[in-house]
Each structure stands twice: as structure tokens, then as C-alpha cells.
PDB file of N, CA, C and O in Angstrom:
ATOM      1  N   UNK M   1     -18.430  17.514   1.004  1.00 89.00           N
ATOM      2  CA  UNK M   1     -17.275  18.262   0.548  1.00 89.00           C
ATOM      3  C   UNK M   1     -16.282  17.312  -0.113  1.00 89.00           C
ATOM      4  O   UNK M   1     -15.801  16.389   0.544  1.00 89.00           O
ATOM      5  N   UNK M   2     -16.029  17.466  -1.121  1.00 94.00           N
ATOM      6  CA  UNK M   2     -14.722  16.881  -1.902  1.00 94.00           C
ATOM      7  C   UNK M   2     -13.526  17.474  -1.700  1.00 94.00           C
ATOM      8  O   UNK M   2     -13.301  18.634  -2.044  1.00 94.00           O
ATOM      9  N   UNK M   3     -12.617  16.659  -1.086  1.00 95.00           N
ATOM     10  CA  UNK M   3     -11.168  17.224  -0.640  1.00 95.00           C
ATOM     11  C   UNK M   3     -10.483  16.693  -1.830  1.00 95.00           C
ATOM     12  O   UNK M   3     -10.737  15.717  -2.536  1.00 95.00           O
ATOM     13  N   UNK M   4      -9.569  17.561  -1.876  1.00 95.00           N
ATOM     14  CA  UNK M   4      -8.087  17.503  -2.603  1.00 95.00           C
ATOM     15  C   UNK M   4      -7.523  16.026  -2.467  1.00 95.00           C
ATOM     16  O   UNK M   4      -7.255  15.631  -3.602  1.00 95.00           O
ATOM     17  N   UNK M   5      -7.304  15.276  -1.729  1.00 95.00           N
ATOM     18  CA  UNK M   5      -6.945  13.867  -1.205  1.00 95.00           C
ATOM     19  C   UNK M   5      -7.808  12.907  -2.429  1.00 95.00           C
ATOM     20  O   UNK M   5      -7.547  12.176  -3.384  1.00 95.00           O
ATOM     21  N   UNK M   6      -8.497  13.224  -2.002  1.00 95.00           N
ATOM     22  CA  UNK M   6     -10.068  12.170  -2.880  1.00 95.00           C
ATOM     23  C   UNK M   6      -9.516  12.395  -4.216  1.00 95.00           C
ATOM     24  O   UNK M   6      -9.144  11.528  -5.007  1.00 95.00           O
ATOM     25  N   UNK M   7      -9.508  13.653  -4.371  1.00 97.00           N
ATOM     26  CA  UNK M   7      -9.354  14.639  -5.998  1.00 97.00           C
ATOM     27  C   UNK M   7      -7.766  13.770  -6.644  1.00 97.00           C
ATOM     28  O   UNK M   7      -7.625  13.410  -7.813  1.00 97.00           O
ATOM     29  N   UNK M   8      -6.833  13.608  -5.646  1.00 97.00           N
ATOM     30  CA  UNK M   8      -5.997  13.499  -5.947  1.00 97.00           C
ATOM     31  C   UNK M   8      -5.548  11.707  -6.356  1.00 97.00           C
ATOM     32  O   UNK M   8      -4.904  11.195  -7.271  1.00 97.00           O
ATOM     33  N   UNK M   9      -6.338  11.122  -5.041  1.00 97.00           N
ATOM     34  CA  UNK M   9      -6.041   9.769  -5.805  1.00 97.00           C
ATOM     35  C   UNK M   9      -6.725   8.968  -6.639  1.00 97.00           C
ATOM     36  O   UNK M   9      -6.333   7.941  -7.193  1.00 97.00           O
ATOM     37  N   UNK M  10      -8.314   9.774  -6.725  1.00 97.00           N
ATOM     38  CA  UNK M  10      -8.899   9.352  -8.038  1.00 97.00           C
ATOM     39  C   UNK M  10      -8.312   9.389  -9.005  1.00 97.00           C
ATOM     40  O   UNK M  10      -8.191   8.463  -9.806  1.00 97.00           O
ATOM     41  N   UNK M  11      -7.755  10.701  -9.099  1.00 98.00           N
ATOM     42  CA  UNK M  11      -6.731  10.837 -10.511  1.00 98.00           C
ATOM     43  C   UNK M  11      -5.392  10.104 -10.681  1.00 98.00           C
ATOM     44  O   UNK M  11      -4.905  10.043 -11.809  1.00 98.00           O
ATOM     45  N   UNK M  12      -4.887   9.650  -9.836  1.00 97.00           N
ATOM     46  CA  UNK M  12      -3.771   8.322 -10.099  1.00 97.00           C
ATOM     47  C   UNK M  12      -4.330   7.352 -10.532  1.00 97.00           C
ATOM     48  O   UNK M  12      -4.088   6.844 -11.627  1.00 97.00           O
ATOM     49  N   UNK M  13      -5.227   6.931  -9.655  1.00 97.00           N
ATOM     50  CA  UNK M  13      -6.078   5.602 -10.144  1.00 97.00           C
ATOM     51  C   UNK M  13      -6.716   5.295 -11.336  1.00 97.00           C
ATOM     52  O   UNK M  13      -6.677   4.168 -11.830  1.00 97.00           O
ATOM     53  N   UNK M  14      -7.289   6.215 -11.815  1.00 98.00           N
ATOM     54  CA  UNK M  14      -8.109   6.668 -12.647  1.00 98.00           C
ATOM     55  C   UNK M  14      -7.001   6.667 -13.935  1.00 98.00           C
ATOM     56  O   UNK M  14      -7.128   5.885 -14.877  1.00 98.00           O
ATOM     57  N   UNK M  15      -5.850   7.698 -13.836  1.00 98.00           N
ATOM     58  CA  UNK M  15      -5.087   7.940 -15.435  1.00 98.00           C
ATOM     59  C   UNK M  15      -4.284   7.456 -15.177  1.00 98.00           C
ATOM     60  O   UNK M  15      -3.237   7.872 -15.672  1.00 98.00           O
ATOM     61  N   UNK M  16      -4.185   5.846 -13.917  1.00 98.00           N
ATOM     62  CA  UNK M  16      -3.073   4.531 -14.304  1.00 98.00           C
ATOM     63  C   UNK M  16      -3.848   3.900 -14.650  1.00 98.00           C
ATOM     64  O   UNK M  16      -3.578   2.930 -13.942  1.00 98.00           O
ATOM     65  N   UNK M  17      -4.279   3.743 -14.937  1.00 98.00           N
ATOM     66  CA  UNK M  17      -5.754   2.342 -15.432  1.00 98.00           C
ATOM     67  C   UNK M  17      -6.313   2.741 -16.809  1.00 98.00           C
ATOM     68  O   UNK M  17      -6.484   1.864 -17.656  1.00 98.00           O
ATOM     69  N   UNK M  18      -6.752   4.670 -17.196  1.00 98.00           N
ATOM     70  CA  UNK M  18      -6.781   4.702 -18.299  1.00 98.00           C
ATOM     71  C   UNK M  18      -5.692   4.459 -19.351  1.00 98.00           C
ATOM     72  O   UNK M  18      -5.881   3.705 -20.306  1.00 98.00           O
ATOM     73  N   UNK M  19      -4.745   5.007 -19.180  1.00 98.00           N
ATOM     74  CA  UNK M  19      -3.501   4.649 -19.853  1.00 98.00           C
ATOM     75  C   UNK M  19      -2.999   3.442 -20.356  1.00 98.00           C
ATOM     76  O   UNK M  19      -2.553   3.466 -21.503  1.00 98.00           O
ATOM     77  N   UNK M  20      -2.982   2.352 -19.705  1.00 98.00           N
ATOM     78  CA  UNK M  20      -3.285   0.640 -20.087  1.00 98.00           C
ATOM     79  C   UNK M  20      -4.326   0.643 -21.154  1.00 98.00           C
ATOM     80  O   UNK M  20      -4.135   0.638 -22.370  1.00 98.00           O
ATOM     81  N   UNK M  21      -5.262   0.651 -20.621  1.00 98.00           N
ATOM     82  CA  UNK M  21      -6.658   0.230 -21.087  1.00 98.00           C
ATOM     83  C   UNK M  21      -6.426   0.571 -22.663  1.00 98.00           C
ATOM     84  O   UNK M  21      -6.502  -0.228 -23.597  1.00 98.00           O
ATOM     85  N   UNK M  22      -6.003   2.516 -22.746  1.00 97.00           N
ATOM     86  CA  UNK M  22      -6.237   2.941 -24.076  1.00 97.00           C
ATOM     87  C   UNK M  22      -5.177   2.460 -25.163  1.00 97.00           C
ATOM     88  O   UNK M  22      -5.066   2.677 -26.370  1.00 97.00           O
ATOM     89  N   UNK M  23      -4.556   1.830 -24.382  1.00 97.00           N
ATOM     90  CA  UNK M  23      -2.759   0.658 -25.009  1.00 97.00           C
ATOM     91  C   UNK M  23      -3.084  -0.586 -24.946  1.00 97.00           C
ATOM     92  O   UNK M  23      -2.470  -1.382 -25.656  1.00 97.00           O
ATOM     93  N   UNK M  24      -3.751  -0.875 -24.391  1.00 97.00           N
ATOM     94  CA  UNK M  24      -3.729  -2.726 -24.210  1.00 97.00           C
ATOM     95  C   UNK M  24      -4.867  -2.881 -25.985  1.00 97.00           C
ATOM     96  O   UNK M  24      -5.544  -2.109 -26.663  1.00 97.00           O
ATOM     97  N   UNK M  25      -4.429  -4.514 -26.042  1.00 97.00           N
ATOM     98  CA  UNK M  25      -4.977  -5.186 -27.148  1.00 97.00           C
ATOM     99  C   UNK M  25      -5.756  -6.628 -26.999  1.00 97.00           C
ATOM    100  O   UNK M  25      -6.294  -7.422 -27.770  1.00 97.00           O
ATOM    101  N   UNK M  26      -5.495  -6.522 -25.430  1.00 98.00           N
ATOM    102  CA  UNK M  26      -6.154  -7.571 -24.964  1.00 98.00           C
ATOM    103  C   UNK M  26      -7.596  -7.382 -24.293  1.00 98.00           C
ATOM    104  O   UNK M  26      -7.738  -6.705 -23.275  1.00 98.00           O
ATOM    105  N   UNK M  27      -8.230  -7.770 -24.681  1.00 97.00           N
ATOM    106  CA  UNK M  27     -10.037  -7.805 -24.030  1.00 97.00           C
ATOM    107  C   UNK M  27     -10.167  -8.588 -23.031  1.00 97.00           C
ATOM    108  O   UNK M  27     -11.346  -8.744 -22.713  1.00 97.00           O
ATOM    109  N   UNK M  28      -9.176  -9.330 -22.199  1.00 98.00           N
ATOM    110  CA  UNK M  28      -9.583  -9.552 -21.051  1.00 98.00           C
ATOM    111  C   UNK M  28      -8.882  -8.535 -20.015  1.00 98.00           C
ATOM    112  O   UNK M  28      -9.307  -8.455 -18.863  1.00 98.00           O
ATOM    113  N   UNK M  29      -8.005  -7.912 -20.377  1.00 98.00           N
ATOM    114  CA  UNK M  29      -7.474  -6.800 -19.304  1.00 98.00           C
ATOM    115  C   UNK M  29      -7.968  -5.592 -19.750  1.00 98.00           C
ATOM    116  O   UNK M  29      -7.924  -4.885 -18.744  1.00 98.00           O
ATOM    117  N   UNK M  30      -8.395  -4.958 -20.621  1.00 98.00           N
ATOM    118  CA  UNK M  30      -9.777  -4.490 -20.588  1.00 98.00           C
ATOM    119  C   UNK M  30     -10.723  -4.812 -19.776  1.00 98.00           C
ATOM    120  O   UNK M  30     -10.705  -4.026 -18.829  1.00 98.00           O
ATOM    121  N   UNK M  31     -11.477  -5.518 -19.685  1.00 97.00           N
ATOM    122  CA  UNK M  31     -12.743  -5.966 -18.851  1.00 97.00           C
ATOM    123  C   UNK M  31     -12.115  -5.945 -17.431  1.00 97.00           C
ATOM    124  O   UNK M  31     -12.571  -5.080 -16.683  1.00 97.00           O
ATOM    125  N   UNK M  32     -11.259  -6.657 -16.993  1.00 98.00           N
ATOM    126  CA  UNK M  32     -10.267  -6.735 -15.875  1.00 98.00           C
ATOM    127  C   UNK M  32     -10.144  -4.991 -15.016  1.00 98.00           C
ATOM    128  O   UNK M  32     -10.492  -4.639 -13.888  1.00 98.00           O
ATOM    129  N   UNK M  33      -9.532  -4.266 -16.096  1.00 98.00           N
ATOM    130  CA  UNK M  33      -9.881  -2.714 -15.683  1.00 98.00           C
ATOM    131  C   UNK M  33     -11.024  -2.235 -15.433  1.00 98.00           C
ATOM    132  O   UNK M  33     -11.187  -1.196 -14.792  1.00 98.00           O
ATOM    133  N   UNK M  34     -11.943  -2.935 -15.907  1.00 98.00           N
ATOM    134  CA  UNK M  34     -13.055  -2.298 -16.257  1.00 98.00           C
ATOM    135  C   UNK M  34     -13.550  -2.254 -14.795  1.00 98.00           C
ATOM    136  O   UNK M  34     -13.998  -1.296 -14.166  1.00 98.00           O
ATOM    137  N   UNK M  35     -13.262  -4.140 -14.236  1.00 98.00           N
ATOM    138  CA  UNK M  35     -14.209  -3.939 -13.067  1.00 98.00           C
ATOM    139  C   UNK M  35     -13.430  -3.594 -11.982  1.00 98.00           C
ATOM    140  O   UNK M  35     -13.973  -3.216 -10.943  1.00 98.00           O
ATOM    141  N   UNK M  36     -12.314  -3.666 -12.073  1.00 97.00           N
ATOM    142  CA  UNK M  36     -11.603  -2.455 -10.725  1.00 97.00           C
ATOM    143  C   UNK M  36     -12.210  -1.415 -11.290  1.00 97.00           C
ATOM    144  O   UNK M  36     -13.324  -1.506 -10.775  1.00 97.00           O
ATOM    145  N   UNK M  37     -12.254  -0.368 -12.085  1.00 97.00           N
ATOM    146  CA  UNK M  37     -12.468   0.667 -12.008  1.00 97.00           C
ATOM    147  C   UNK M  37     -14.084   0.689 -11.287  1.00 97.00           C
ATOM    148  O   UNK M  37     -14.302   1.477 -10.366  1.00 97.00           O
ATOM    149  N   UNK M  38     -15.103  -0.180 -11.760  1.00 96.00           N
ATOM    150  CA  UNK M  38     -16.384  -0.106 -11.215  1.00 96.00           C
ATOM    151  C   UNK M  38     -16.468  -0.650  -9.744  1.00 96.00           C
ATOM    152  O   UNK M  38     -17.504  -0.565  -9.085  1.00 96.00           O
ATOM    153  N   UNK M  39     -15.254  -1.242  -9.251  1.00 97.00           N
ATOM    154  CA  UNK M  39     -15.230  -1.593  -7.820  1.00 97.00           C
ATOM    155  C   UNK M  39     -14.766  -0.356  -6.999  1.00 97.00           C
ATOM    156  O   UNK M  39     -15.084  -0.210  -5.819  1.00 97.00           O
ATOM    157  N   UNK M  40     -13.690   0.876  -7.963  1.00 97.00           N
ATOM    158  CA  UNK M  40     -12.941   1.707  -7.055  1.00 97.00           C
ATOM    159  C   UNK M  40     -14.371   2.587  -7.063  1.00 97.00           C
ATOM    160  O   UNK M  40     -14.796   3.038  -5.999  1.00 97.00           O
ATOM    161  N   UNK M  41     -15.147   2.823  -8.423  1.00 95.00           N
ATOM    162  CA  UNK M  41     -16.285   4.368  -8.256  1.00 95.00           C
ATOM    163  C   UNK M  41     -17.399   3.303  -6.805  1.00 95.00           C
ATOM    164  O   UNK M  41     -17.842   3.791  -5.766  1.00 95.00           O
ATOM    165  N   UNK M  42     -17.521   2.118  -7.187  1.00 94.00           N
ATOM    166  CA  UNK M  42     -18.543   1.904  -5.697  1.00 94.00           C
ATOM    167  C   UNK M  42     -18.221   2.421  -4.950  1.00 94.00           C
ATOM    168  O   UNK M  42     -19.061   3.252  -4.604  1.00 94.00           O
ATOM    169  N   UNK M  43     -16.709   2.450  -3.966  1.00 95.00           N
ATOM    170  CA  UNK M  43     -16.097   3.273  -2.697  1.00 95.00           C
ATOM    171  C   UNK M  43     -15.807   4.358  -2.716  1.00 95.00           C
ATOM    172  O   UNK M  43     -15.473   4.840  -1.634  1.00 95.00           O
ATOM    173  N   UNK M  44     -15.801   4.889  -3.445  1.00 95.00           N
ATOM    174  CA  UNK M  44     -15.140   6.387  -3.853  1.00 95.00           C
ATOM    175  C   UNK M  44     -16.231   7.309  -3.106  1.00 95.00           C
ATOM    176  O   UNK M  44     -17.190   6.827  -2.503  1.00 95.00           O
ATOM    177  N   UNK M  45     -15.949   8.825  -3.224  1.00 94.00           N
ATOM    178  CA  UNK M  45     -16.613   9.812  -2.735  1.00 94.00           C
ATOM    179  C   UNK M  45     -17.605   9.784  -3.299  1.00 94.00           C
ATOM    180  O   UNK M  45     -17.519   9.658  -4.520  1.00 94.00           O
ATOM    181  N   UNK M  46     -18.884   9.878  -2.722  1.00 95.00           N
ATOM    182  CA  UNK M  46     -20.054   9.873  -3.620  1.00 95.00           C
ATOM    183  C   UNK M  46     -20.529  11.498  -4.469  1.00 95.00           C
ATOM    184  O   UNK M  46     -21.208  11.811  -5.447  1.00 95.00           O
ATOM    185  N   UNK M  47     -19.793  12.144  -3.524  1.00 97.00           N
ATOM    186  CA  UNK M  47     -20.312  13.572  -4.250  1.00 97.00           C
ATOM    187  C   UNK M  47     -19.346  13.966  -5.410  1.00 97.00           C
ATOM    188  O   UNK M  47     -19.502  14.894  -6.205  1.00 97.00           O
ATOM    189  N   UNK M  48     -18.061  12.853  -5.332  1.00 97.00           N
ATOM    190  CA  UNK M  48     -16.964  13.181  -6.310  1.00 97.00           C
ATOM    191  C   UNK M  48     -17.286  12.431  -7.819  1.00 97.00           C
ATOM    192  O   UNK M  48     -17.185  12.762  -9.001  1.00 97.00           O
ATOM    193  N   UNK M  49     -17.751  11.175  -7.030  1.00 97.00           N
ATOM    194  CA  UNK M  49     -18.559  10.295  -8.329  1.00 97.00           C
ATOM    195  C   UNK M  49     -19.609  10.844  -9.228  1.00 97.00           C
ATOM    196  O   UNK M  49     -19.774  10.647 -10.432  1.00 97.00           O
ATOM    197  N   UNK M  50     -20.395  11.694  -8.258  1.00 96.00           N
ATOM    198  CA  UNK M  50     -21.488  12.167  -8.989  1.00 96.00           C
ATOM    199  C   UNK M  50     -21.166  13.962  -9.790  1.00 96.00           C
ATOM    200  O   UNK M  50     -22.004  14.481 -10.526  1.00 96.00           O
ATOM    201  N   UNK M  51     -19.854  14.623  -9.438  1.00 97.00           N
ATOM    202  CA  UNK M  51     -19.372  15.575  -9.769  1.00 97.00           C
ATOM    203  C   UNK M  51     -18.914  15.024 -11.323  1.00 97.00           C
ATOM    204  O   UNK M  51     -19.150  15.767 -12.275  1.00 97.00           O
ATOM    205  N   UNK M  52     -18.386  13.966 -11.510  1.00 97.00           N
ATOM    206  CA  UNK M  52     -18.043  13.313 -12.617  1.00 97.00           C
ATOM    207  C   UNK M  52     -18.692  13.155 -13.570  1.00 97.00           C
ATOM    208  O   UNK M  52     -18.462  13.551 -14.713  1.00 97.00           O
ATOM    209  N   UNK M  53     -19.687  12.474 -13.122  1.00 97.00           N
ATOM    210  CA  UNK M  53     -20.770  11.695 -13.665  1.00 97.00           C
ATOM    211  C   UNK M  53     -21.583  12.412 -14.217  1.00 97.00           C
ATOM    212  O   UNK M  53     -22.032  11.884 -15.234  1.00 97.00           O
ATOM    213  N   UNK M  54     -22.070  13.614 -13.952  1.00 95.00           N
ATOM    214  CA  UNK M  54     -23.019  14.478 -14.491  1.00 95.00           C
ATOM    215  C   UNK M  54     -24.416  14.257 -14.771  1.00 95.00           C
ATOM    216  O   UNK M  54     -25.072  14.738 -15.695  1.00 95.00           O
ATOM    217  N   UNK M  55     -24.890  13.254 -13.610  1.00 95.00           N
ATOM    218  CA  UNK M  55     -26.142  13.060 -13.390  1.00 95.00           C
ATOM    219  C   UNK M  55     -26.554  11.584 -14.071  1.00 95.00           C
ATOM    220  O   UNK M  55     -27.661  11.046 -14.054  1.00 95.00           O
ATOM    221  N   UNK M  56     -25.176  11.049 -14.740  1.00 95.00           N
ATOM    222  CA  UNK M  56     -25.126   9.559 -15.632  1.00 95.00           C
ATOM    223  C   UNK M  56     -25.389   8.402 -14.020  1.00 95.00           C
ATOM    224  O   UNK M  56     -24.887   8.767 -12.957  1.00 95.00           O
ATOM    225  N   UNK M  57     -26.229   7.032 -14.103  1.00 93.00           N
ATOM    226  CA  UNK M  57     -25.891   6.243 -13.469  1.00 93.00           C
ATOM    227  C   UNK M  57     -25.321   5.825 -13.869  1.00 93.00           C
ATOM    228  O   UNK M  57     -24.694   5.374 -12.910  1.00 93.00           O
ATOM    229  N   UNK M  58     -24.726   5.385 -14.913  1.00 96.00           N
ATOM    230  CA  UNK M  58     -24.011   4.175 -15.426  1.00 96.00           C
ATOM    231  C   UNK M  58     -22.634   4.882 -15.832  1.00 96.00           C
ATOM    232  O   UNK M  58     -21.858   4.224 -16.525  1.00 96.00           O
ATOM    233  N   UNK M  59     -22.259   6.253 -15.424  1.00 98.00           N
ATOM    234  CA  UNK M  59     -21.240   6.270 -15.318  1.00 98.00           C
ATOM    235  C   UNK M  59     -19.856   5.618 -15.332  1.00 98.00           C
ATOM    236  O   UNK M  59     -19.564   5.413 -14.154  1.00 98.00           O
ATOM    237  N   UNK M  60     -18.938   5.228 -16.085  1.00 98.00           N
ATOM    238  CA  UNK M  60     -17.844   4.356 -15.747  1.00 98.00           C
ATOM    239  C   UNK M  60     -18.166   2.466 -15.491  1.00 98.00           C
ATOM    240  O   UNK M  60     -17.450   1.515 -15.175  1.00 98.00           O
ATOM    241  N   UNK M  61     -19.417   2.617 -15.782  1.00 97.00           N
ATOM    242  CA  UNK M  61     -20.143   1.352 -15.868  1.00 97.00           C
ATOM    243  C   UNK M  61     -20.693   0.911 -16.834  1.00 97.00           C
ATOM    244  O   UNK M  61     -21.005  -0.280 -16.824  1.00 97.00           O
ATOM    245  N   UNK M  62     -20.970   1.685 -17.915  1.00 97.00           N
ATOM    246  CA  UNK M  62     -21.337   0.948 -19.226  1.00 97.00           C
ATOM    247  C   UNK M  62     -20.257   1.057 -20.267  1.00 97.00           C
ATOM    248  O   UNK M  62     -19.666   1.996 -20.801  1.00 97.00           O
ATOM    249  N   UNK M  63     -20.209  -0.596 -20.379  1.00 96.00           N
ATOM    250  CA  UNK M  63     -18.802  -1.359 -21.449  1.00 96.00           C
ATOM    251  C   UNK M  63     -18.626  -0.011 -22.636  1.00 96.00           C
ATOM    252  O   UNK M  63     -17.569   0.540 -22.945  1.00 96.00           O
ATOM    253  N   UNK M  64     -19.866   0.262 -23.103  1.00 97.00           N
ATOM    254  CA  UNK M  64     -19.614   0.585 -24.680  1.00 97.00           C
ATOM    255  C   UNK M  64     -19.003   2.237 -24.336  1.00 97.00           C
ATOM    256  O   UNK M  64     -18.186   2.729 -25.115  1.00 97.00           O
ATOM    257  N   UNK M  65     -19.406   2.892 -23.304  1.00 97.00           N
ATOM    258  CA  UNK M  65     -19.005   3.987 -23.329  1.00 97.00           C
ATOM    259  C   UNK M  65     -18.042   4.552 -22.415  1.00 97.00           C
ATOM    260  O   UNK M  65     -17.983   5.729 -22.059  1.00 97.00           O
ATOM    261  N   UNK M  66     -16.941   3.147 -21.906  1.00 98.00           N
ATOM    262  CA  UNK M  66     -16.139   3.024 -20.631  1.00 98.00           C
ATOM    263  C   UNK M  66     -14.656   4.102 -21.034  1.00 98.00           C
ATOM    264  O   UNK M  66     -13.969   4.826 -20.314  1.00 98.00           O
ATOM    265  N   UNK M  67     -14.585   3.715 -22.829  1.00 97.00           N
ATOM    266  CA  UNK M  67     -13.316   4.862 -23.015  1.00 97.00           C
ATOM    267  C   UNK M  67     -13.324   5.967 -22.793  1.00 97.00           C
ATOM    268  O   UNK M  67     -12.476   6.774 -22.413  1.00 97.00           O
ATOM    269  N   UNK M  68     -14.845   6.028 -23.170  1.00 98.00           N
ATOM    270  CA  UNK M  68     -15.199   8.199 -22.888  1.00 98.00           C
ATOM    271  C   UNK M  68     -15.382   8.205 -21.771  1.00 98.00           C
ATOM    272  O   UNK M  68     -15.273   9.343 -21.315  1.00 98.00           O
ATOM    273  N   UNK M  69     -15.597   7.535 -21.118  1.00 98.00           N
ATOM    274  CA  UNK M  69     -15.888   7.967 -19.753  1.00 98.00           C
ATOM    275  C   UNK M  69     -14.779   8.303 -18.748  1.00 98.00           C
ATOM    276  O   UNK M  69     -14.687   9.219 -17.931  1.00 98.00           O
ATOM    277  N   UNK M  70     -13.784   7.057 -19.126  1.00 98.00           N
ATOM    278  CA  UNK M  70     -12.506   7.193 -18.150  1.00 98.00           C
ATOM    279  C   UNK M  70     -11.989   8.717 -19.126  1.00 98.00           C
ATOM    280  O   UNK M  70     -12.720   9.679 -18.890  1.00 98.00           O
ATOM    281  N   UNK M  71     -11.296   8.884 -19.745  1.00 98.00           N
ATOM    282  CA  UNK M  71     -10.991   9.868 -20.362  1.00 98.00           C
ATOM    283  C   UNK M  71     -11.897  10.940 -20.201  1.00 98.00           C
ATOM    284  O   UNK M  71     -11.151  11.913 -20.091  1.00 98.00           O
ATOM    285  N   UNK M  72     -13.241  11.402 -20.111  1.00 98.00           N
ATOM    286  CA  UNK M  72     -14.080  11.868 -19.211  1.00 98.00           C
ATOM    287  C   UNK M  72     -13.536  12.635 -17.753  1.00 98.00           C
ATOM    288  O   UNK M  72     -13.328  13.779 -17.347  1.00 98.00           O
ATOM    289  N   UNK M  73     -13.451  11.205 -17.249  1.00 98.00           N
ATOM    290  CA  UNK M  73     -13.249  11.625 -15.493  1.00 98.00           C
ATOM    291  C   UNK M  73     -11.870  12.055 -15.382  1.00 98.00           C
ATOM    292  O   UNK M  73     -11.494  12.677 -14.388  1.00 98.00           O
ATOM    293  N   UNK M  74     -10.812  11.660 -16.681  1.00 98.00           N
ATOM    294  CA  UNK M  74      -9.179  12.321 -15.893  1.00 98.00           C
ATOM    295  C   UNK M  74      -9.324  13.480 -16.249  1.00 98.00           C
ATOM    296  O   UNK M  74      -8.922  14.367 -15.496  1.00 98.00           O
ATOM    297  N   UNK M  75      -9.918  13.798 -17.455  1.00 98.00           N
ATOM    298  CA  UNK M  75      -9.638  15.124 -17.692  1.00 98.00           C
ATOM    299  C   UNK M  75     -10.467  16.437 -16.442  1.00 98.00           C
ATOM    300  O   UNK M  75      -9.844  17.390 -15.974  1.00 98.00           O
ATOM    301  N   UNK M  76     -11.927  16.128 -16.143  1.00 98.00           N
ATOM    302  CA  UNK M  76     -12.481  16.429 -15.246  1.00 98.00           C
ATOM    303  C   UNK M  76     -11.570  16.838 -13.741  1.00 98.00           C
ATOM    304  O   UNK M  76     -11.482  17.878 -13.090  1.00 98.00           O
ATOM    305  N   UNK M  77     -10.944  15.391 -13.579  1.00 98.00           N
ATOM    306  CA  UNK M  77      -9.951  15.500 -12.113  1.00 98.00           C
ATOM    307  C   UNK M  77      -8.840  16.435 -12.719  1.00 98.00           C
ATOM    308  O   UNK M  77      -8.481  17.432 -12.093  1.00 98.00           O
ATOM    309  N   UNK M  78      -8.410  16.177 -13.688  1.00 97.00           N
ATOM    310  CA  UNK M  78      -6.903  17.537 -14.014  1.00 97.00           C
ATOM    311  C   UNK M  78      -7.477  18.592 -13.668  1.00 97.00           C
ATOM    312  O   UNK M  78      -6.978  19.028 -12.631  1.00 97.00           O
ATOM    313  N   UNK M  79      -8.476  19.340 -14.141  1.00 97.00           N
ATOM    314  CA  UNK M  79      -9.306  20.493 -13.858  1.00 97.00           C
ATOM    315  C   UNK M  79      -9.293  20.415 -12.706  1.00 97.00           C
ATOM    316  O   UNK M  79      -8.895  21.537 -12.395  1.00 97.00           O
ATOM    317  N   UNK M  80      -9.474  19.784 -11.641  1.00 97.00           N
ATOM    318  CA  UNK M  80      -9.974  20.349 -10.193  1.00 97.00           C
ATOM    319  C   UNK M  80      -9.101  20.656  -9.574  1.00 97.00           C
ATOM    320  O   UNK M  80      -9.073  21.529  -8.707  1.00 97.00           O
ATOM    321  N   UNK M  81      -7.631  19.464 -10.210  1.00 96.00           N
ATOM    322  CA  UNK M  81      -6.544  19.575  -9.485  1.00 96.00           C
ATOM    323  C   UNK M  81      -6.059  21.254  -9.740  1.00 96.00           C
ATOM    324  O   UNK M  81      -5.933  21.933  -8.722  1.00 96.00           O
ATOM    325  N   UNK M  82      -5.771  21.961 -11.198  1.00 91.00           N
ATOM    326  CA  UNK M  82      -5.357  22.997 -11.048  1.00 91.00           C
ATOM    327  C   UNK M  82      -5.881  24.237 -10.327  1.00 91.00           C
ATOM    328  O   UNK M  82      -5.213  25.271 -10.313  1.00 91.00           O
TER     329      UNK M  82
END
């Protein structure tokens, strides 16, 4: 079961980290985000990760497709939240 809690601080975490990322000009705080974000989906809810993910492993884990993805998952979490 995915609770509201989970729902809720993925989505802080998640659209404070995208928000930088899609502003920053620097490629090492890029990458820097990158791997908190791939350290927070390791701990995270697994059924929430995979609600996200849509059957992707590499979800939020592959470099080239890390913008769509985060942008992906906030918009996903706004939805659950309403």
C-alpha cells in the first residue's frame, strides 16, 4: 500500500531537486542530484517506485533520460496528491 506520507515526501524531494537541476548550469551538481536522487528511489517505497516507473528499471537512473524522468515522477506524484 502506498500512503499519502510516502506520496507526499517523494514529492518535496523529488520537485526540490527537480527544480535546481532544470536551473543549474553546472554538470557537477547535476550528477550530484542525480545520485541523491538514485540513492533516495533505492529507499523509497518499492511499490511507489515502481507506480512511477512504469515497469522502467532504470527509472530515474539513466543520465540521458534523468530530465524526463524527474519531471515524469513530479508530475505523476501531483496527480496522486490531488
Amino acid at each position: 500500500m502506498i500512503t499519502k506520507d510516502s506520496i507526499e515526501t517523494a514529492y518535496s524531494f523529488l520537485h526540490q531537486k527537480r527544480n535546481v537541476y532544470i536551473h543549474s548550469s553546472l554538470d557537477w551538481q547535476k550528477d550530484d542530484i542525480e545520485y541523491a536522487i538514485g540513492c533516495y528511489v533505492d529507499d523509497m517505497s518499492q511499490e511507489l517506485y515502481e507506480a512511477l516507473a512504469g515497469g522502467r528499471v532504470d527509472f530515474l537512473r539513466d543520465h540521458k533520460k534523468f530530465q524526463d524522468d524527474i519531471t515524469h515522477a513530479v508530475k505523476s506524484l501531483e496527480k496522486m496528491l490531488d
